Every structure is written in structure tokens, then in C-alpha cells.
Amino acid sequence: MQPDPTDLRLIAALRRNARASVTELAATLNLSRATVRTRLERLMDEGTIAGFTVLTRADLTESPVRALMSVAIEGAGADRVAARMLTMPAVQSVHTTTGRWDLIVELSTDSLSALDGTLARIRQLDGVSSSETNLLMSTRRNLALRF
């Protein structure tokens, strides 16, 4: 079942504060506590809400140097190359993708020289045929849906 507008408002409220009590959510959404509890249980049972998480200060603090690296892989070694990359401290995540590039790598370092070293290590991995890196200048985050 697709979430209706009230469900989406509930999800947005939880994105803003996943620790909000049913009473707080009911007051925020102008709904009864029973309605909020029932909808929350249904959304969890259906898998629409798969879990709750915590944002730490580190999650919200930006590293001074961040980049996205697009990587082309020779043959079918993308999984092996991605696994090697994920052992590097500067690598935040590795995404498979379609199109010209096989992998998109999110990088975060404290300095340009540290980024340069990470880029060099990635380019030397067996199977990496080419890459392109873009520095991230600013990021706008959608921490909550807005209605």
C-alpha cells in the first residue's frame, strides 16, 4: 500500500526527529495518539519504514576536502575493486552505476595532499582503467521532507 499524505507527513516528522514520542508526533501532526500509533505500526509492518537511525555530530560535520571520483573498470572486476577501495579510510562509499563509469566513489579527507594520495592509490588498483574526479564545493542536504 502506498503511503498517503498523512503517512508522508508522519515520515517527514520522524526524519526531523526519529526519537519523537507518539504524543509529540500526534501534537505536531494534529492527529490522535491512536492514529499515529496505528499508522506507525502499519508503516513498519509494510516495510515502508525499515528502521530508525541516529545522526552524530560527525555525520553533520563536513570534511574540508570532499570529492566524487568516477571510475571505469576493465572486465568484470568491479566488486573486487570496490572491496579494495572500501578499505581506504578516505573512501566513504562506493556506488555501482550505469553509463560511462562503473563506480562512483565518495571521498572525504582533511587535506588536498591526502586526497591526492588516495586518488593515486585508487588509480593504481589492478582493474582500474580510467577515472575522473570532481571536488565538492558545497552540499545541500534534505534531512526532512517539507510539505
CSV table of N, CA and C in Angstrom, one decimal:
chain,number,residue,atom,x,y,z
A,1,MET,N,0.8,-1.2,0.0
A,1,MET,CA,0.0,0.0,0.0
A,1,MET,C,0.9,1.2,0.0
A,2,GLN,N,0.6,2.2,-0.9
A,2,GLN,CA,1.3,3.4,-1.0
A,2,GLN,C,1.0,4.4,0.2
A,3,PRO,N,2.0,5.0,0.8
A,3,PRO,CA,1.7,6.0,1.8
A,3,PRO,C,0.9,7.1,1.3
A,4,ASP,N,-0.1,7.5,2.1
A,4,ASP,CA,-1.0,8.6,1.8
A,4,ASP,C,-0.3,9.9,2.3
A,5,PRO,N,-0.9,11.1,2.0
A,5,PRO,CA,-0.3,12.3,2.5
A,5,PRO,C,-0.1,12.4,4.0
A,6,THR,N,-1.0,11.8,4.8
A,6,THR,CA,-0.8,11.8,6.3
A,6,THR,C,0.4,10.9,6.6
A,7,ASP,N,0.6,9.8,6.0
A,7,ASP,CA,1.7,8.9,6.2
A,7,ASP,C,3.0,9.7,5.9
A,8,LEU,N,3.0,10.4,4.8
A,8,LEU,CA,4.2,11.1,4.3
A,8,LEU,C,4.5,12.2,5.4
A,9,ARG,N,3.5,12.9,5.9
A,9,ARG,CA,3.8,13.9,7.0
A,9,ARG,C,4.4,13.2,8.2
A,10,LEU,N,3.9,12.0,8.5
A,10,LEU,CA,4.4,11.3,9.7
A,10,LEU,C,5.9,10.9,9.4
A,11,ILE,N,6.2,10.4,8.2
A,11,ILE,CA,7.5,10.0,7.9
A,11,ILE,C,8.5,11.3,7.9
A,12,ALA,N,8.0,12.4,7.4
A,12,ALA,CA,8.8,13.6,7.5
A,12,ALA,C,9.1,14.1,8.9
A,13,ALA,N,8.1,14.0,9.8
A,13,ALA,CA,8.3,14.3,11.2
A,13,ALA,C,9.3,13.4,11.8
A,14,LEU,N,9.3,12.1,11.5
A,14,LEU,CA,10.3,11.2,12.0
A,14,LEU,C,11.7,11.5,11.4
A,15,ARG,N,11.7,11.9,10.2
A,15,ARG,CA,13.0,12.3,9.6
A,15,ARG,C,13.6,13.5,10.4
A,16,ARG,N,12.8,14.4,10.8
A,16,ARG,CA,13.3,15.5,11.6
A,16,ARG,C,13.7,15.1,13.0
A,17,ASN,N,13.0,14.1,13.6
A,17,ASN,CA,13.3,13.7,14.9
A,17,ASN,C,12.8,12.3,15.1
A,18,ALA,N,13.6,11.3,14.8
A,18,ALA,CA,13.2,9.9,15.0
A,18,ALA,C,13.0,9.5,16.4
A,19,ARG,N,13.4,10.3,17.4
A,19,ARG,CA,13.1,10.0,18.8
A,19,ARG,C,11.8,10.6,19.3
A,20,ALA,N,11.1,11.3,18.5
A,20,ALA,CA,9.9,11.9,18.9
A,20,ALA,C,8.9,10.8,19.4
A,21,SER,N,8.2,11.1,20.5
A,21,SER,CA,7.3,10.2,21.1
A,21,SER,C,6.0,10.2,20.3
A,22,VAL,N,5.2,9.2,20.4
A,22,VAL,CA,3.9,9.2,19.7
A,22,VAL,C,3.1,10.5,20.1
A,23,THR,N,3.1,10.9,21.4
A,23,THR,CA,2.4,12.1,21.8
A,23,THR,C,2.9,13.3,21.1
A,24,GLU,N,4.2,13.4,21.0
A,24,GLU,CA,4.8,14.6,20.3
A,24,GLU,C,4.4,14.6,18.8
A,25,LEU,N,4.5,13.4,18.2
A,25,LEU,CA,4.1,13.3,16.8
A,25,LEU,C,2.6,13.6,16.6
A,26,ALA,N,1.8,13.2,17.5
A,26,ALA,CA,0.3,13.5,17.4
A,26,ALA,C,0.1,15.0,17.5
A,27,ALA,N,0.8,15.6,18.4
A,27,ALA,CA,0.6,17.1,18.5
A,27,ALA,C,1.1,17.8,17.3
A,28,THR,N,2.3,17.4,16.8
A,28,THR,CA,2.9,18.0,15.6
A,28,THR,C,2.0,17.9,14.4
A,29,LEU,N,1.4,16.7,14.2
A,29,LEU,CA,0.6,16.4,13.0
A,29,LEU,C,-0.9,16.7,13.2
A,30,ASN,N,-1.3,17.1,14.4
A,30,ASN,CA,-2.7,17.4,14.8
A,30,ASN,C,-3.5,16.1,14.5
A,31,LEU,N,-3.0,15.0,15.1
A,31,LEU,CA,-3.7,13.7,15.0
A,31,LEU,C,-3.8,13.1,16.4
A,32,SER,N,-4.7,12.1,16.5
A,32,SER,CA,-4.8,11.5,17.8
A,32,SER,C,-3.6,10.5,18.0
A,33,ARG,N,-3.2,10.2,19.2
A,33,ARG,CA,-2.1,9.3,19.5
A,33,ARG,C,-2.4,7.9,18.9
A,34,ALA,N,-3.7,7.5,19.0
A,34,ALA,CA,-4.1,6.2,18.4
A,34,ALA,C,-3.8,6.1,16.9
A,35,THR,N,-4.2,7.2,16.3
A,35,THR,CA,-4.0,7.3,14.8
A,35,THR,C,-2.5,7.2,14.5
A,36,VAL,N,-1.7,8.0,15.2
A,36,VAL,CA,-0.3,8.0,14.9
A,36,VAL,C,0.3,6.6,15.2
A,37,ARG,N,0.0,6.0,16.3
A,37,ARG,CA,0.5,4.6,16.7
A,37,ARG,C,0.1,3.6,15.6
A,38,THR,N,-1.2,3.6,15.2
A,38,THR,CA,-1.7,2.7,14.2
A,38,THR,C,-0.9,2.8,12.9
A,39,ARG,N,-0.8,4.1,12.4
A,39,ARG,CA,-0.1,4.4,11.2
A,39,ARG,C,1.4,4.0,11.2
A,40,LEU,N,2.0,4.3,12.3
A,40,LEU,CA,3.4,3.9,12.5
A,40,LEU,C,3.6,2.4,12.5
A,41,GLU,N,2.8,1.7,13.2
A,41,GLU,CA,2.9,0.2,13.2
A,41,GLU,C,2.6,-0.3,11.8
A,42,ARG,N,1.6,0.2,11.0
A,42,ARG,CA,1.4,-0.3,9.7
A,42,ARG,C,2.5,0.0,8.8
A,43,LEU,N,3.1,1.2,8.8
A,43,LEU,CA,4.2,1.6,8.0
A,43,LEU,C,5.4,0.7,8.3
A,44,MET,N,5.6,0.3,9.5
A,44,MET,CA,6.7,-0.6,9.9
A,44,MET,C,6.4,-2.0,9.4
A,45,ASP,N,5.2,-2.5,9.6
A,45,ASP,CA,4.8,-3.8,9.2
A,45,ASP,C,4.9,-4.0,7.7
A,46,GLU,N,4.6,-2.9,6.9
A,46,GLU,CA,4.6,-3.0,5.4
A,46,GLU,C,6.0,-2.8,4.9
A,47,GLY,N,7.0,-2.4,5.8
A,47,GLY,CA,8.3,-2.2,5.3
A,47,GLY,C,8.6,-0.8,4.8
A,48,THR,N,7.6,0.1,4.8
A,48,THR,CA,7.8,1.4,4.3
A,48,THR,C,8.8,2.1,5.2
A,49,ILE,N,8.7,1.9,6.5
A,49,ILE,CA,9.7,2.4,7.5
A,49,ILE,C,10.5,1.1,7.8
A,50,ALA,N,11.7,1.1,7.4
A,50,ALA,CA,12.6,-0.1,7.6
A,50,ALA,C,13.4,0.0,8.8
A,51,GLY,N,13.5,1.1,9.4
A,51,GLY,CA,14.3,1.3,10.7
A,51,GLY,C,14.4,2.7,11.0
A,52,PHE,N,15.1,2.9,12.1
A,52,PHE,CA,15.4,4.2,12.6
A,52,PHE,C,16.9,4.4,12.8
A,53,THR,N,17.4,5.6,12.7
A,53,THR,CA,18.8,5.8,12.7
A,53,THR,C,19.2,7.0,13.6
A,54,VAL,N,20.5,7.2,13.8
A,54,VAL,CA,21.0,8.3,14.5
A,54,VAL,C,22.0,9.1,13.7
A,55,LEU,N,21.9,10.4,13.7
A,55,LEU,CA,22.9,11.2,13.1
A,55,LEU,C,23.8,11.7,14.2
A,56,THR,N,25.1,11.5,14.0
A,56,THR,CA,26.0,12.0,15.0
A,56,THR,C,26.6,13.4,14.5
A,57,ARG,N,27.2,14.1,15.4
A,57,ARG,CA,27.8,15.3,15.0
A,57,ARG,C,28.8,15.2,13.9
A,58,ALA,N,29.5,14.0,13.8
A,58,ALA,CA,30.4,13.8,12.7
A,58,ALA,C,29.7,13.6,11.4
A,59,ASP,N,28.4,13.1,11.4
A,59,ASP,CA,27.7,13.0,10.2
A,59,ASP,C,27.3,14.3,9.6
A,60,LEU,N,27.2,15.3,10.5
A,60,LEU,CA,26.8,16.6,10.0
A,60,LEU,C,28.0,17.6,9.8
A,61,THR,N,29.2,17.2,10.3
A,61,THR,CA,30.4,18.0,10.1
A,61,THR,C,31.0,17.6,8.8
A,62,GLU,N,31.3,18.6,8.0
A,62,GLU,CA,31.8,18.3,6.7
A,62,GLU,C,33.4,18.3,6.8
A,63,SER,N,33.9,17.3,6.1
A,63,SER,CA,35.4,17.3,6.0
A,63,SER,C,35.8,18.4,5.1
A,64,PRO,N,37.0,19.0,5.3
A,64,PRO,CA,37.5,20.1,4.5
A,64,PRO,C,37.6,19.8,3.0
A,65,VAL,N,37.9,18.6,2.6
A,65,VAL,CA,38.1,18.2,1.2
A,65,VAL,C,37.2,17.0,0.9
A,66,ARG,N,36.3,17.2,0.0
A,66,ARG,CA,35.4,16.1,-0.4
A,66,ARG,C,35.3,16.0,-1.9
A,67,ALA,N,35.2,14.8,-2.4
A,67,ALA,CA,35.2,14.6,-3.8
A,67,ALA,C,34.4,13.4,-4.3
A,68,LEU,N,34.0,13.4,-5.5
A,68,LEU,CA,33.4,12.3,-6.1
A,68,LEU,C,34.3,11.8,-7.3
A,69,MET,N,34.6,10.6,-7.2
A,69,MET,CA,35.5,10.0,-8.2
A,69,MET,C,34.8,9.0,-9.1
A,70,SER,N,34.7,9.2,-10.4
A,70,SER,CA,34.1,8.3,-11.3
A,70,SER,C,35.2,7.3,-11.8
A,71,VAL,N,34.9,6.0,-11.8
A,71,VAL,CA,36.0,5.1,-12.1
A,71,VAL,C,35.5,4.1,-13.1
A,72,ALA,N,36.3,3.8,-14.2
A,72,ALA,CA,36.0,2.8,-15.2
A,72,ALA,C,36.8,1.6,-14.8
A,73,ILE,N,36.2,0.4,-14.9
A,73,ILE,CA,36.9,-0.9,-14.6
A,73,ILE,C,37.0,-1.7,-15.8
A,74,GLU,N,38.2,-2.4,-16.0
A,74,GLU,CA,38.4,-3.3,-17.0
A,74,GLU,C,37.8,-4.6,-16.7
A,75,GLY,N,37.0,-5.2,-17.6
A,75,GLY,CA,36.4,-6.5,-17.4
A,75,GLY,C,35.4,-6.5,-16.3
A,76,ALA,N,35.3,-7.6,-15.6
A,76,ALA,CA,34.3,-7.8,-14.6
A,76,ALA,C,34.8,-7.7,-13.1
A,77,GLY,N,35.8,-6.9,-12.9
A,77,GLY,CA,36.4,-6.8,-11.6
A,77,GLY,C,35.8,-5.7,-10.7
A,78,ALA,N,34.7,-5.2,-11.0
A,78,ALA,CA,34.1,-4.0,-10.2
A,78,ALA,C,34.0,-4.4,-8.7
A,79,ASP,N,33.5,-5.6,-8.4
A,79,ASP,CA,33.2,-5.9,-7.0
A,79,ASP,C,34.6,-6.0,-6.2
A,80,ARG,N,35.6,-6.6,-6.9
A,80,ARG,CA,36.9,-6.7,-6.2
A,80,ARG,C,37.5,-5.3,-6.0
A,81,VAL,N,37.4,-4.5,-7.0
A,81,VAL,CA,38.0,-3.1,-6.9
A,81,VAL,C,37.2,-2.3,-5.8
A,82,ALA,N,35.9,-2.4,-5.8
A,82,ALA,CA,35.1,-1.7,-4.8
A,82,ALA,C,35.5,-2.2,-3.4
A,83,ALA,N,35.7,-3.5,-3.2
A,83,ALA,CA,36.1,-4.0,-1.9
A,83,ALA,C,37.4,-3.5,-1.5
A,84,ARG,N,38.4,-3.4,-2.4
A,84,ARG,CA,39.7,-2.8,-2.1
A,84,ARG,C,39.6,-1.3,-1.7
A,85,MET,N,38.8,-0.6,-2.4
A,85,MET,CA,38.6,0.8,-2.2
A,85,MET,C,38.0,1.0,-0.8
A,86,LEU,N,37.1,0.2,-0.4
A,86,LEU,CA,36.4,0.4,0.9
A,86,LEU,C,37.3,0.2,2.1
A,87,THR,N,38.5,-0.4,1.9
A,87,THR,CA,39.5,-0.5,3.0
A,87,THR,C,40.3,0.8,3.2
A,88,MET,N,40.1,1.8,2.3
A,88,MET,CA,40.8,3.0,2.4
A,88,MET,C,40.1,4.0,3.3
A,89,PRO,N,40.7,4.6,4.3
A,89,PRO,CA,40.0,5.5,5.2
A,89,PRO,C,39.3,6.7,4.5
A,90,ALA,N,39.8,7.2,3.4
A,90,ALA,CA,39.1,8.3,2.8
A,90,ALA,C,37.9,8.0,2.0
A,91,VAL,N,37.7,6.7,1.7
A,91,VAL,CA,36.5,6.3,0.9
A,91,VAL,C,35.3,6.1,1.9
A,92,GLN,N,34.3,7.0,1.6
A,92,GLN,CA,33.1,7.0,2.4
A,92,GLN,C,32.1,5.9,1.9
A,93,SER,N,32.0,5.8,0.6
A,93,SER,CA,31.1,4.8,0.0
A,93,SER,C,31.5,4.6,-1.5
A,94,VAL,N,31.1,3.5,-2.0
A,94,VAL,CA,31.3,3.2,-3.4
A,94,VAL,C,30.0,2.7,-4.0
A,95,HIS,N,29.6,3.4,-5.1
A,95,HIS,CA,28.3,3.1,-5.8
A,95,HIS,C,28.5,2.5,-7.2
A,96,THR,N,27.8,1.4,-7.5
A,96,THR,CA,27.8,1.0,-8.9
A,96,THR,C,26.8,1.9,-9.6
A,97,THR,N,27.1,2.0,-10.9
A,97,THR,CA,26.3,2.9,-11.7
A,97,THR,C,26.2,2.4,-13.2
A,98,THR,N,25.4,3.1,-13.9
A,98,THR,CA,25.3,2.8,-15.4
A,98,THR,C,25.9,3.9,-16.1
A,99,GLY,N,26.1,3.7,-17.4
A,99,GLY,CA,26.7,4.8,-18.2
A,99,GLY,C,28.2,4.5,-18.4
A,100,ARG,N,28.9,5.6,-18.6
A,100,ARG,CA,30.3,5.6,-19.0
A,100,ARG,C,31.2,5.0,-17.8
A,101,TRP,N,30.8,5.3,-16.6
A,101,TRP,CA,31.6,4.9,-15.4
A,101,TRP,C,31.0,3.7,-14.7
A,102,ASP,N,31.8,2.9,-14.2
A,102,ASP,CA,31.3,1.7,-13.5
A,102,ASP,C,31.1,1.9,-12.0
A,103,LEU,N,31.9,2.8,-11.4
A,103,LEU,CA,31.8,3.1,-10.0
A,103,LEU,C,31.8,4.6,-9.7
A,104,ILE,N,31.1,5.0,-8.7
A,104,ILE,CA,31.2,6.4,-8.2
A,104,ILE,C,31.7,6.3,-6.8
A,105,VAL,N,32.8,6.9,-6.5
A,105,VAL,CA,33.4,6.8,-5.1
A,105,VAL,C,33.3,8.1,-4.4
A,106,GLU,N,32.7,8.1,-3.2
A,106,GLU,CA,32.6,9.3,-2.4
A,106,GLU,C,33.9,9.3,-1.5
A,107,LEU,N,34.6,10.4,-1.6
A,107,LEU,CA,35.9,10.6,-0.8
A,107,LEU,C,35.8,11.8,0.1
A,108,SER,N,36.5,11.6,1.3
A,108,SER,CA,36.5,12.7,2.3
A,108,SER,C,37.9,12.6,3.0
A,109,THR,N,38.6,13.8,2.9
A,109,THR,CA,39.9,13.9,3.5
A,109,THR,C,40.1,15.2,4.2
A,110,ASP,N,41.1,15.3,5.0
A,110,ASP,CA,41.4,16.5,5.7
A,110,ASP,C,42.3,17.5,4.9
A,111,SER,N,42.8,17.0,3.8
A,111,SER,CA,43.7,17.9,3.0
A,111,SER,C,43.7,17.5,1.6
A,112,LEU,N,44.1,18.4,0.7
A,112,LEU,CA,44.3,18.1,-0.7
A,112,LEU,C,45.4,17.1,-0.9
A,113,SER,N,46.4,17.1,-0.2
A,113,SER,CA,47.5,16.2,-0.3
A,113,SER,C,47.0,14.8,0.1
A,114,ALA,N,46.2,14.7,1.1
A,114,ALA,CA,45.6,13.3,1.5
A,114,ALA,C,44.7,12.8,0.4
A,115,LEU,N,43.9,13.7,-0.2
A,115,LEU,CA,43.1,13.3,-1.3
A,115,LEU,C,43.9,12.9,-2.5
A,116,ASP,N,45.0,13.6,-2.8
A,116,ASP,CA,45.8,13.2,-3.9
A,116,ASP,C,46.4,11.8,-3.7
A,117,GLY,N,46.8,11.6,-2.5
A,117,GLY,CA,47.4,10.2,-2.2
A,117,GLY,C,46.3,9.1,-2.4
A,118,THR,N,45.1,9.4,-2.0
A,118,THR,CA,44.0,8.4,-2.1
A,118,THR,C,43.7,8.2,-3.6
A,119,LEU,N,43.7,9.3,-4.4
A,119,LEU,CA,43.4,9.1,-5.8
A,119,LEU,C,44.5,8.3,-6.5
A,120,ALA,N,45.7,8.5,-6.1
A,120,ALA,CA,46.8,7.8,-6.7
A,120,ALA,C,46.7,6.3,-6.3
A,121,ARG,N,46.4,6.0,-5.1
A,121,ARG,CA,46.2,4.6,-4.7
A,121,ARG,C,45.1,3.9,-5.5
A,122,ILE,N,44.0,4.6,-5.6
A,122,ILE,CA,42.8,4.1,-6.4
A,122,ILE,C,43.2,3.8,-7.8
A,123,ARG,N,43.9,4.8,-8.5
A,123,ARG,CA,44.3,4.7,-9.9
A,123,ARG,C,45.3,3.5,-10.1
A,124,GLN,N,46.0,3.1,-9.1
A,124,GLN,CA,47.0,2.0,-9.2
A,124,GLN,C,46.4,0.7,-9.0
A,125,LEU,N,45.1,0.6,-8.5
A,125,LEU,CA,44.5,-0.7,-8.3
A,125,LEU,C,44.3,-1.5,-9.6
A,126,ASP,N,44.6,-2.7,-9.5
A,126,ASP,CA,44.5,-3.6,-10.7
A,126,ASP,C,43.1,-3.6,-11.1
A,127,GLY,N,42.8,-3.3,-12.4
A,127,GLY,CA,41.5,-3.3,-12.9
A,127,GLY,C,40.9,-1.9,-13.2
A,128,VAL,N,41.5,-0.9,-12.6
A,128,VAL,CA,41.1,0.5,-12.8
A,128,VAL,C,41.7,0.9,-14.2
A,129,SER,N,40.8,1.3,-15.1
A,129,SER,CA,41.3,1.7,-16.4
A,129,SER,C,41.3,3.2,-16.6
A,130,SER,N,40.4,3.9,-16.0
A,130,SER,CA,40.4,5.4,-16.0
A,130,SER,C,39.5,5.9,-14.9
A,131,SER,N,39.7,7.2,-14.7
A,131,SER,CA,38.9,7.9,-13.6
A,131,SER,C,38.8,9.4,-13.9
A,132,GLU,N,37.9,10.0,-13.2
A,132,GLU,CA,37.7,11.4,-13.3
A,132,GLU,C,37.2,11.8,-11.9
A,133,THR,N,37.8,12.9,-11.4
A,133,THR,CA,37.4,13.3,-10.0
A,133,THR,C,36.9,14.7,-10.0
A,134,ASN,N,35.9,15.0,-9.2
A,134,ASN,CA,35.3,16.3,-9.1
A,134,ASN,C,35.3,16.7,-7.6
A,135,LEU,N,35.9,17.8,-7.3
A,135,LEU,CA,35.8,18.3,-5.9
A,135,LEU,C,34.4,18.8,-5.6
A,136,LEU,N,33.9,18.5,-4.4
A,136,LEU,CA,32.6,19.0,-4.0
A,136,LEU,C,32.8,20.4,-3.3
A,137,MET,N,32.1,21.4,-3.8
A,137,MET,CA,32.3,22.7,-3.2
A,137,MET,C,31.3,23.0,-2.1
A,138,SER,N,30.1,22.6,-2.2
A,138,SER,CA,29.1,22.7,-1.1
A,138,SER,C,28.1,21.6,-1.3
A,139,THR,N,27.4,21.4,-0.2
A,139,THR,CA,26.3,20.3,-0.2
A,139,THR,C,25.1,20.8,0.5
A,140,ARG,N,24.0,20.6,-0.1
A,140,ARG,CA,22.7,20.9,0.5
A,140,ARG,C,22.0,19.6,0.8
A,141,ARG,N,21.7,19.4,2.0
A,141,ARG,CA,21.1,18.1,2.5
A,141,ARG,C,19.6,18.3,2.7
A,142,ASN,N,18.9,17.2,2.3
A,142,ASN,CA,17.5,17.1,2.6
A,142,ASN,C,17.3,16.2,3.8
A,143,LEU,N,17.4,16.8,5.0
A,143,LEU,CA,17.2,16.0,6.2
A,143,LEU,C,15.8,15.7,6.5
A,144,ALA,N,14.9,16.4,5.9
A,144,ALA,CA,13.5,16.1,6.2
A,144,ALA,C,12.6,16.6,5.0
A,145,LEU,N,11.6,15.8,4.7
A,145,LEU,CA,10.7,16.3,3.6
A,145,LEU,C,9.9,17.5,4.1
A,146,ARG,N,9.7,18.4,3.2
A,146,ARG,CA,8.9,19.6,3.6
A,146,ARG,C,7.6,19.6,2.8
A,147,PHE,N,6.6,19.9,3.5
A,147,PHE,CA,5.2,20.0,2.9
A,147,PHE,C,4.7,21.3,3.0
